[in-house]
CSV table of C-alpha atoms in Angstrom, one decimal:
chain,number,residue,atom,x,y,z
A,3,MET,CA,-33.9,-15.0,-25.7
A,4,VAL,CA,-31.1,-13.0,-27.3
A,5,ASN,CA,-31.4,-10.3,-24.6
A,6,GLU,CA,-31.3,-13.0,-21.9
A,7,LEU,CA,-28.1,-14.5,-23.4
A,8,LYS,CA,-26.6,-11.1,-23.5
A,9,SER,CA,-27.4,-10.4,-19.9
A,10,LYS,CA,-25.9,-13.8,-18.8
A,11,ARG,CA,-22.7,-13.0,-20.8
A,12,ILE,CA,-22.4,-9.6,-19.3
A,13,LEU,CA,-22.7,-11.1,-15.8
A,14,LYS,CA,-20.0,-13.6,-16.6
A,15,ILE,CA,-17.7,-10.8,-17.9
A,16,CYS,CA,-18.2,-8.7,-14.8
A,17,ARG,CA,-17.0,-11.3,-12.3
A,18,PRO,CA,-15.9,-10.1,-8.8
A,19,LEU,CA,-12.6,-8.4,-8.2
A,20,LYS,CA,-9.9,-10.6,-6.8
A,21,SER,CA,-7.1,-9.1,-4.7
A,22,THR,CA,-3.6,-9.4,-6.2
A,23,PHE,CA,-0.5,-7.3,-6.7
A,24,LEU,CA,2.0,-6.8,-9.5
A,25,THR,CA,3.8,-3.6,-10.3
A,26,ILE,CA,2.3,-2.4,-13.6
A,27,ALA,CA,3.0,0.9,-15.3
A,28,ILE,CA,0.0,2.1,-17.1
A,29,CYS,CA,1.4,5.1,-18.9
A,30,LEU,CA,0.1,5.9,-22.4
A,31,CYS,CA,2.8,7.9,-23.9
A,32,GLY,CA,0.8,9.4,-26.7
A,33,ILE,CA,-2.0,9.1,-29.2
A,34,SER,CA,-1.4,9.9,-32.9
A,35,MET,CA,-4.7,11.6,-33.5
A,36,PRO,CA,-6.3,15.1,-33.3
A,37,LEU,CA,-8.2,16.1,-30.2
A,38,MET,CA,-11.7,14.7,-30.1
A,39,ALA,CA,-14.4,17.2,-30.9
A,40,GLN,CA,-16.7,16.4,-27.9
A,41,VAL,CA,-15.1,16.0,-24.5
A,42,PHE,CA,-17.4,16.7,-21.6
A,43,GLY,CA,-16.2,14.6,-18.7
A,44,PHE,CA,-17.7,14.3,-15.2
A,45,LYS,CA,-20.4,16.9,-14.4
A,46,ILE,CA,-21.0,18.2,-10.9
A,47,PRO,CA,-24.7,19.0,-10.4
A,48,GLU,CA,-25.4,22.8,-10.3
A,49,SER,CA,-26.7,22.5,-6.8
A,50,ARG,CA,-23.4,21.1,-5.5
A,51,LYS,CA,-19.9,22.6,-5.0
A,52,LYS,CA,-18.2,19.2,-4.9
A,53,VAL,CA,-18.8,15.5,-5.3
A,54,GLU,CA,-17.1,12.7,-3.5
A,55,LEU,CA,-16.4,9.4,-5.3
A,56,PRO,CA,-15.2,6.4,-3.2
A,57,PHE,CA,-12.5,4.2,-4.5
A,58,GLN,CA,-10.7,1.0,-3.6
A,59,PHE,CA,-6.9,1.3,-3.2
A,60,LYS,CA,-5.9,-2.2,-4.3
A,61,ASN,CA,-2.4,-3.4,-5.3
A,62,GLY,CA,-1.2,0.1,-6.0
A,63,PHE,CA,-4.1,1.2,-8.1
A,64,ILE,CA,-7.0,3.6,-7.6
A,65,ILE,CA,-10.1,1.5,-8.6
A,66,LEU,CA,-13.5,3.1,-9.3
A,67,ASP,CA,-16.8,1.3,-9.5
A,68,LEU,CA,-18.9,2.9,-12.3
A,69,VAL,CA,-21.9,1.9,-14.4
A,70,PHE,CA,-21.0,1.7,-18.0
A,71,ASP,CA,-23.6,2.9,-20.5
A,72,ASN,CA,-26.3,2.7,-17.9
A,73,LYS,CA,-26.2,-1.1,-18.0
A,74,VAL,CA,-23.0,-2.8,-16.7
A,75,PRO,CA,-21.2,-2.2,-13.4
A,76,MET,CA,-17.5,-2.2,-14.1
A,77,LYS,CA,-14.2,-1.4,-12.4
A,78,PHE,CA,-11.9,1.2,-13.9
A,79,ILE,CA,-8.4,2.5,-13.0
A,80,PHE,CA,-8.3,6.2,-12.2
A,81,ASP,CA,-5.3,7.4,-14.3
A,82,THR,CA,-4.0,10.9,-14.3
A,83,GLY,CA,-1.2,9.7,-16.6
A,84,ALA,CA,-3.6,8.8,-19.4
A,85,GLU,CA,-5.0,11.4,-21.8
A,86,TYR,CA,-8.1,9.5,-22.8
A,87,THR,CA,-10.6,7.0,-21.3
A,88,ILE,CA,-10.1,3.5,-22.6
A,89,ILE,CA,-12.2,0.3,-22.5
A,90,THR,CA,-9.7,-2.6,-22.6
A,91,GLN,CA,-12.1,-5.4,-23.5
A,92,LYS,CA,-14.0,-4.8,-26.8
A,93,GLU,CA,-16.4,-7.7,-26.0
A,94,ILE,CA,-18.5,-5.6,-23.6
A,95,PRO,CA,-19.2,-2.7,-25.9
A,96,ASP,CA,-19.9,-5.2,-28.7
A,97,ILE,CA,-22.5,-7.0,-26.6
A,98,LEU,CA,-24.1,-3.6,-25.8
A,99,GLY,CA,-24.3,-2.8,-29.4
A,100,ILE,CA,-22.1,0.3,-29.2
A,101,GLU,CA,-20.9,1.6,-32.6
A,102,TYR,CA,-17.4,2.7,-33.6
A,103,THR,CA,-16.8,5.7,-35.8
A,104,LYS,CA,-13.1,5.5,-36.6
A,105,GLU,CA,-9.9,3.5,-36.1
A,106,TYR,CA,-6.8,5.0,-34.5
A,107,ARG,CA,-3.3,3.9,-33.6
A,108,ILE,CA,-2.0,4.2,-30.1
A,109,MET,CA,1.6,4.1,-29.0
A,110,GLY,CA,2.1,1.5,-26.3
A,111,SER,CA,3.9,2.0,-23.0
A,112,ASP,CA,6.9,0.0,-24.3
A,113,MET,CA,7.5,3.1,-26.4
A,114,LYS,CA,7.6,1.2,-29.7
A,115,THR,CA,4.5,-0.9,-30.3
A,116,GLU,CA,1.5,0.6,-32.2
A,117,LEU,CA,-1.9,-0.7,-31.1
A,118,VAL,CA,-5.3,-0.5,-32.7
A,119,ALA,CA,-8.2,1.3,-31.0
A,120,TYR,CA,-11.7,2.4,-32.1
A,121,LEU,CA,-13.5,5.6,-31.2
A,122,ALA,CA,-16.9,5.2,-29.6
A,123,ARG,CA,-19.1,8.3,-29.1
A,124,GLY,CA,-22.0,9.1,-26.9
A,125,VAL,CA,-21.5,6.5,-24.1
A,126,SER,CA,-22.1,7.2,-20.4
A,127,PHE,CA,-20.5,6.5,-17.1
A,128,SER,CA,-22.2,7.0,-13.7
A,129,HIS,CA,-22.0,6.6,-9.9
A,130,LYS,CA,-25.1,7.6,-8.0
A,131,ASP,CA,-25.6,11.3,-8.8
A,132,PHE,CA,-22.2,11.8,-10.4
A,133,GLU,CA,-22.4,11.2,-14.1
A,134,ALA,CA,-20.6,11.7,-17.4
A,135,TYR,CA,-22.9,11.6,-20.4
A,136,LYS,CA,-22.2,11.4,-24.2
A,137,GLN,CA,-18.5,10.6,-23.8
A,138,ASP,CA,-16.0,9.9,-26.5
A,139,ILE,CA,-13.8,7.0,-25.5
A,140,PHE,CA,-11.4,4.5,-27.0
A,141,VAL,CA,-12.1,0.8,-27.2
A,142,LEU,CA,-9.0,-1.5,-27.8
A,143,LYS,CA,-9.2,-3.9,-30.6
A,144,GLU,CA,-7.6,-6.6,-28.4
A,145,ASP,CA,-7.1,-6.8,-24.7
A,146,TYR,CA,-3.5,-5.8,-24.7
A,147,PHE,CA,-3.4,-5.4,-20.9
A,148,HIS,CA,-4.5,-8.9,-19.8
A,149,PHE,CA,-5.2,-7.5,-16.3
A,150,ASP,CA,-6.7,-10.7,-15.2
A,151,GLU,CA,-3.5,-12.7,-15.8
A,152,PHE,CA,-0.9,-10.1,-14.7
A,153,THR,CA,-2.8,-8.6,-11.7
A,154,GLY,CA,-5.7,-10.8,-10.9
A,155,LEU,CA,-7.8,-7.6,-11.0
A,156,ASN,CA,-10.9,-7.8,-13.1
A,157,ILE,CA,-10.6,-4.2,-14.5
A,158,TYR,CA,-12.1,-3.3,-17.8
A,159,GLY,CA,-10.8,0.1,-18.5
A,160,ILE,CA,-9.0,3.3,-17.6
A,161,ILE,CA,-10.6,6.6,-16.7
A,162,GLY,CA,-8.3,9.2,-18.3
A,163,ALA,CA,-7.9,13.0,-18.1
A,164,ASN,CA,-10.6,13.8,-20.6
A,165,PHE,CA,-13.1,13.0,-17.8
A,166,PHE,CA,-11.7,15.4,-15.1
A,167,ARG,CA,-9.2,17.9,-16.6
A,168,ASN,CA,-11.7,20.7,-16.2
A,169,LEU,CA,-12.1,20.2,-12.5
A,170,VAL,CA,-10.1,20.3,-9.3
A,171,LEU,CA,-9.6,16.9,-7.7
A,172,GLU,CA,-8.4,15.8,-4.3
A,173,ILE,CA,-7.2,12.3,-3.7
A,174,ASN,CA,-7.3,11.1,-0.1
A,175,TYR,CA,-5.7,7.7,0.0
A,176,LYS,CA,-6.4,7.1,3.7
A,177,ARG,CA,-10.1,7.7,3.3
A,178,GLN,CA,-10.2,6.3,-0.2
A,179,ILE,CA,-12.1,9.2,-1.5
A,180,ILE,CA,-11.7,11.3,-4.6
A,181,THR,CA,-13.3,14.7,-4.2
A,182,PHE,CA,-14.1,16.7,-7.4
A,183,TYR,CA,-14.6,20.4,-7.0
A,184,ARG,CA,-16.1,23.0,-9.4
A,185,PRO,CA,-13.1,25.2,-10.1
A,186,ASP,CA,-15.0,28.4,-9.3
A,187,GLN,CA,-15.9,26.9,-5.9
A,188,PHE,CA,-12.5,25.6,-4.8
A,189,LYS,CA,-10.3,27.5,-2.4
A,190,ILE,CA,-7.1,26.3,-0.9
A,191,GLN,CA,-7.3,28.9,1.9
A,192,ASN,CA,-8.0,27.4,5.3
A,193,ARG,CA,-6.7,24.0,4.3
A,194,LYS,CA,-4.0,23.4,6.8
A,195,GLY,CA,-0.9,21.3,6.2
A,196,PHE,CA,-0.8,21.6,2.3
A,197,SER,CA,2.4,22.7,0.4
A,198,GLU,CA,1.9,24.4,-2.9
A,199,PHE,CA,3.6,23.3,-6.2
A,200,ASP,CA,3.6,24.8,-9.6
A,201,ILE,CA,2.8,22.2,-12.3
A,202,SER,CA,2.4,22.1,-16.0
A,203,ILE,CA,-0.5,20.5,-17.8
A,204,TYR,CA,0.1,19.0,-21.2
A,205,ARG,CA,-2.7,17.2,-23.1
A,206,GLY,CA,-4.6,16.9,-19.8
A,207,LYS,CA,-1.7,15.3,-17.9
A,208,PRO,CA,0.1,17.0,-14.9
A,209,TYR,CA,3.9,17.4,-14.7
A,210,LEU,CA,6.1,18.4,-11.8
A,211,ASN,CA,9.6,19.8,-11.8
A,212,CYS,CA,11.8,18.5,-9.0
A,213,GLU,CA,15.4,17.5,-8.3
A,214,LEU,CA,17.1,14.1,-8.4
A,215,GLU,CA,20.4,13.3,-6.7
A,216,ILE,CA,22.0,10.3,-8.5
A,217,LEU,CA,24.6,8.0,-7.0
A,218,ASP,CA,27.7,10.1,-7.8
A,219,GLY,CA,26.2,13.0,-5.9
A,220,GLN,CA,25.2,15.1,-8.9
A,221,VAL,CA,21.8,16.9,-8.6
A,222,LEU,CA,19.7,17.0,-11.7
A,223,PRO,CA,16.5,19.1,-12.4
A,224,ILE,CA,14.0,16.6,-13.8
A,225,LYS,CA,10.3,16.7,-15.0
A,226,LEU,CA,8.1,13.9,-13.8
A,227,LEU,CA,4.6,12.9,-14.8
A,228,ILE,CA,2.1,12.6,-11.9
A,229,ASP,CA,0.7,9.2,-12.7
A,230,THR,CA,-2.0,7.6,-10.6
A,231,GLY,CA,-2.2,4.8,-13.2
A,232,ALA,CA,1.2,3.5,-12.2
A,233,SER,CA,1.7,1.1,-9.3
A,234,LEU,CA,5.5,1.7,-9.2
A,235,GLY,CA,6.9,4.5,-7.1
A,236,LEU,CA,9.4,6.1,-9.4
A,237,LEU,CA,10.3,5.4,-13.1
A,238,LEU,CA,13.1,7.2,-14.8
A,239,HIS,CA,13.9,7.3,-18.5
A,240,SER,CA,17.6,6.6,-19.0
A,241,ASP,CA,19.3,9.0,-21.4
A,242,SER,CA,16.4,11.4,-21.3
A,243,THR,CA,18.9,13.9,-20.1
A,244,GLY,CA,22.6,13.7,-20.7
A,245,ILE,CA,23.8,12.4,-17.3
A,246,LEU,CA,20.7,10.5,-16.3
A,247,GLN,CA,22.0,7.0,-16.6
A,248,THR,CA,21.0,3.6,-15.3
A,249,PRO,CA,23.2,2.9,-12.2
A,250,SER,CA,26.0,0.3,-12.9
A,251,ASN,CA,24.8,-1.9,-10.1
A,252,ALA,CA,21.2,-2.0,-11.2
A,253,ILE,CA,19.7,-5.3,-12.1
A,254,PRO,CA,17.9,-6.1,-15.4
A,255,GLY,CA,14.4,-7.4,-15.3
A,256,HIS,CA,10.7,-7.0,-16.0
A,257,ILE,CA,9.6,-3.7,-14.4
A,258,GLY,CA,5.9,-3.9,-15.3
A,259,ASN,CA,3.2,-4.4,-18.0
A,260,GLY,CA,1.3,-1.8,-20.0
A,261,LEU,CA,-0.1,-1.3,-23.4
A,262,GLY,CA,2.1,-3.1,-25.8
A,263,GLY,CA,3.2,-5.8,-23.4
A,264,GLN,CA,6.0,-6.3,-20.8
A,265,LEU,CA,8.2,-3.3,-19.9
A,266,LYS,CA,11.8,-4.3,-19.8
A,267,GLY,CA,14.3,-2.3,-17.8
A,268,PHE,CA,16.4,-2.2,-14.6
A,269,LEU,CA,15.9,-1.8,-10.9
A,270,GLY,CA,18.3,0.4,-8.9
A,271,ARG,CA,18.4,3.2,-6.4
A,272,VAL,CA,18.8,7.0,-6.5
A,273,ASN,CA,20.4,8.9,-3.6
A,274,ARG,CA,17.5,11.3,-3.2
A,275,LEU,CA,14.3,12.5,-4.9
A,276,GLN,CA,13.5,16.1,-3.7
A,277,LEU,CA,10.0,17.5,-4.0
A,278,ASN,CA,10.5,21.0,-2.5
A,279,GLU,CA,10.7,20.3,1.2
A,280,PHE,CA,9.8,16.7,0.8
A,281,HIS,CA,12.5,14.1,0.1
A,282,PHE,CA,12.9,10.3,-0.4
A,283,ASP,CA,16.4,8.9,0.2
A,284,SER,CA,18.0,5.7,-1.3
A,285,PHE,CA,14.7,5.2,-3.2
A,286,ILE,CA,14.2,2.0,-5.2
A,287,THR,CA,13.7,3.1,-8.8
A,288,SER,CA,12.8,1.5,-12.1
A,289,PHE,CA,14.9,2.6,-15.1
A,290,GLN,CA,13.6,2.3,-18.7
A,291,GLU,CA,15.6,2.9,-21.8
A,292,ILE,CA,14.0,5.0,-24.4
A,293,ASN,CA,13.7,3.6,-27.9
A,294,GLU,CA,16.0,5.7,-30.1
A,295,THR,CA,13.4,5.9,-32.9
A,296,LEU,CA,10.7,7.3,-30.6
A,297,ASP,CA,9.3,10.8,-31.2
A,298,THR,CA,10.2,12.2,-27.8
A,299,SER,CA,7.6,14.9,-28.2
A,300,LEU,CA,5.1,12.2,-27.1
A,301,LEU,CA,6.8,12.3,-23.7
A,302,ASN,CA,6.6,16.1,-23.4
A,303,SER,CA,10.3,16.2,-22.4
A,304,ARG,CA,9.6,14.3,-19.3
A,305,ASN,CA,12.3,12.3,-17.5
A,306,GLY,CA,10.0,9.7,-15.9
A,307,LEU,CA,7.0,9.4,-13.7
A,308,ILE,CA,5.8,9.2,-10.0
A,309,GLY,CA,3.3,6.5,-9.2
A,310,ASN,CA,1.0,5.6,-6.4
A,311,PRO,CA,3.4,4.0,-3.9
A,312,LEU,CA,5.0,7.4,-3.5
A,313,LEU,CA,1.9,9.5,-4.1
A,314,SER,CA,-0.1,7.6,-1.5
A,315,ARG,CA,2.2,9.1,1.2
A,316,PHE,CA,0.3,12.4,0.6
A,317,THR,CA,-3.2,13.7,0.3
A,318,ILE,CA,-3.1,15.3,-3.2
A,319,ILE,CA,-4.9,18.2,-4.7
A,320,ILE,CA,-4.5,18.8,-8.5
A,321,ASP,CA,-5.9,22.1,-9.8
A,322,TYR,CA,-6.0,21.7,-13.5
A,323,ILE,CA,-7.3,25.1,-14.2
A,324,ARG,CA,-4.7,27.1,-12.2
A,325,ASN,CA,-1.7,24.7,-12.8
A,326,LYS,CA,-1.3,24.0,-9.1
A,327,MET,CA,-0.7,20.9,-7.0
A,328,TYR,CA,-0.9,20.7,-3.2
A,329,LEU,CA,0.6,18.0,-1.1
A,330,LYS,CA,-0.2,17.1,2.5
A,331,PRO,CA,2.2,14.4,3.9
A,332,ILE,CA,1.2,11.6,6.1
A,333,TYR,CA,3.1,11.0,9.3
A,334,LYS,CA,6.6,9.7,8.5
A,335,TYR,CA,5.8,10.0,4.8
A,336,ASN,CA,9.2,8.8,3.6
A,337,LYS,CA,9.6,5.8,5.8
A,338,GLY,CA,8.7,2.1,5.5
A,339,PHE,CA,8.7,1.4,1.8
A,340,THR,CA,8.7,-2.3,1.0
A,341,TYR,CA,9.9,-4.0,-2.1
A,342,ASP,CA,10.1,-7.5,-3.6
A,343,ARG,CA,13.0,-9.5,-2.2
A,344,SER,CA,12.5,-12.7,-4.1
A,345,GLY,CA,13.0,-11.9,-7.7
A,346,LEU,CA,9.8,-13.9,-8.5
A,347,ASN,CA,7.1,-12.5,-10.8
A,348,LEU,CA,3.9,-14.4,-10.7
A,349,MET,CA,0.7,-14.2,-12.7
A,350,ALA,CA,-2.8,-15.3,-11.9
A,351,ASP,CA,-4.4,-18.1,-13.9
A,352,GLY,CA,-7.6,-20.2,-14.0
A,353,ASP,CA,-11.3,-19.3,-14.5
A,354,PHE,CA,-11.4,-17.5,-11.1
A,355,LEU,CA,-7.7,-16.4,-11.0
A,356,GLU,CA,-7.2,-18.9,-8.2
A,357,SER,CA,-3.9,-20.5,-9.4
A,358,PHE,CA,-0.5,-18.9,-9.9
A,359,VAL,CA,2.2,-19.4,-12.5
A,360,VAL,CA,5.8,-18.1,-12.6
A,361,HIS,CA,5.9,-15.5,-15.3
A,362,ASN,CA,9.5,-14.2,-14.8
A,363,VAL,CA,12.5,-14.7,-12.5
A,364,ILE,CA,15.2,-12.1,-12.1
A,365,SER,CA,18.6,-13.5,-12.7
A,366,ASN,CA,20.7,-14.3,-9.6
A,367,SER,CA,17.8,-13.5,-7.3
A,368,PRO,CA,16.9,-15.9,-4.5
A,369,ALA,CA,14.1,-17.4,-6.5
A,370,ASP,CA,16.5,-17.9,-9.5
A,371,LEU,CA,19.3,-19.4,-7.5
A,372,ALA,CA,16.9,-21.8,-5.8
A,373,GLY,CA,15.8,-23.1,-9.2
A,374,LEU,CA,12.5,-21.6,-10.0
A,375,ARG,CA,11.7,-21.2,-13.7
A,376,LYS,CA,9.2,-19.5,-16.0
A,377,GLY,CA,6.2,-21.7,-16.4
A,378,ASP,CA,6.4,-23.3,-12.9
A,379,ARG,CA,2.9,-23.6,-11.4
A,380,LEU,CA,2.5,-23.2,-7.6
A,381,ILE,CA,0.9,-26.0,-5.7
A,382,SER,CA,1.6,-24.8,-2.2
A,383,PHE,CA,3.2,-21.7,-0.6
A,384,ASN,CA,4.7,-21.9,2.9
A,385,ARG,CA,3.0,-25.2,3.5
A,386,LEU,CA,-0.5,-24.0,2.6
A,387,GLY,CA,-2.3,-24.7,-0.7
A,388,ALA,CA,-1.7,-22.0,-3.2
A,389,ARG,CA,-5.5,-21.6,-3.8
A,390,LEU,CA,-5.8,-20.3,-0.2
A,391,TYR,CA,-3.9,-17.2,-1.1
A,392,SER,CA,-4.6,-14.2,-3.3
A,393,LEU,CA,-1.8,-13.0,-5.5
A,394,SER,CA,-1.6,-9.8,-3.4
A,395,ARG,CA,-1.0,-11.8,-0.3
A,396,ILE,CA,1.8,-13.9,-1.8
A,397,ASN,CA,3.5,-10.8,-3.1
A,398,ALA,CA,3.2,-9.1,0.3
A,399,ILE,CA,5.0,-12.1,1.9
A,400,LEU,CA,7.7,-11.9,-0.8
A,401,ARG,CA,8.4,-8.3,0.4
A,402,LYS,CA,9.1,-9.3,4.0
A,403,LYS,CA,12.4,-8.6,5.7
A,404,PRO,CA,15.6,-10.1,4.5
A,405,GLY,CA,16.1,-13.6,5.8
A,406,LYS,CA,12.4,-14.6,5.7
A,407,LYS,CA,12.2,-18.3,4.7
A,408,ILE,CA,10.1,-19.1,1.7
A,409,ARG,CA,8.9,-22.7,0.9
A,410,VAL,CA,7.1,-23.4,-2.4
A,411,LYS,CA,6.0,-26.6,-4.0
A,412,ILE,CA,5.6,-26.3,-7.8
A,413,ARG,CA,4.5,-28.5,-10.7
A,414,ARG,CA,6.9,-28.5,-13.7
A,415,GLY,CA,5.3,-30.7,-16.4
A,416,GLU,CA,4.5,-33.9,-14.7
A,417,GLU,CA,7.0,-33.4,-11.9
A,418,LYS,CA,6.4,-31.9,-8.4
A,419,ILE,CA,9.3,-30.1,-6.9
A,420,LEU,CA,9.8,-28.6,-3.4
A,421,ILE,CA,11.9,-25.4,-3.5
A,422,LYS,CA,13.2,-23.3,-0.5
A,423,PHE,CA,14.9,-20.0,-0.4
A,424,ALA,CA,15.4,-16.9,1.8
A,425,LEU,CA,14.5,-13.3,0.9
A,426,LYS,CA,17.3,-10.8,0.5
A,427,ASP,CA,17.7,-7.2,-0.9
A,428,LEU,CA,18.1,-7.3,-4.6
A,429,VAL,CA,19.6,-3.8,-5.0
């Protein structure tokens, strides 16, 4: 009877993925602990030179379907910007009877909040013939992410660098395939269209040196983390170098969520981001101010990060062993980026994430000037019931061209209110 109740509970926890979108920076800036003694990661069978692992590219995230501890199918974010693999909901390992050996403190992505995590040893992850046995992972004491509310994605963890930093990986966003190569079997020769970059690897995370042209025309050399766990294109840390400042015309707001809660910052533009021969002009950028008390060694002297909206314009190969990265651009790789033009930040709610609540409104944005407030609950969106939409679909509409008319009916307390506004560029 106990096992039956456990199975029913596990099935309830692992409910289907629901499509949504919200820019969320998942960037663990450091872990105050020594390296774990046993780190094995994904193993490629001796008979194979490479293994392909399919993924879903949803809402700016690379999402893997893996079986956790040989029992529970779960969805994980594939995150080159995280050093360790993390389970975000302790309830599942508890149900499976997994034991914890030690408590640790993790620095949150708000750069100031310390969070509690437990070390679990000897757990496994698998997908068909691609397996990782006897892994050391972290299990968060509390669900600090709240993925279900802020993204509508039923994701229960992050696959970090300790699973793949001894391999060569290729991310093909178009095919939605990650290919893992045995380092001694990988050769870049005869691969047409790839440009080579020197990168540095620190604590399993890849960093790229590039150039940034800010609004006054100055060109700065900067170091950026290559972060497939971030669904924003470019994040810069203001004051991380003397003249890297938040633009005066940037707008304050909520730039994402991560370990530790909301990430506050600014949205603005930079003149140009230059990655060798590749460039991105007038690029929408998030700016985050660094806590003055932060030990900046946790950031490895980086000035920011590059996330999936930009990375997905390439096929990417990261060779962790030889400190190399290779990029193959898609056609018109730097054209057609879309951004929110409403100032409205929604979160999913309800047992099946089928309702939507206003979480934040950017000051002086179309949504703010029209009268939308935090806590408003959507009844209808553009004349259709809100339950007929996914969060990702609503956010895609809010990124349409300037002038697009938006009509929402909301519930505020006992009152129903019809609100209309038109989209416009915010920065």
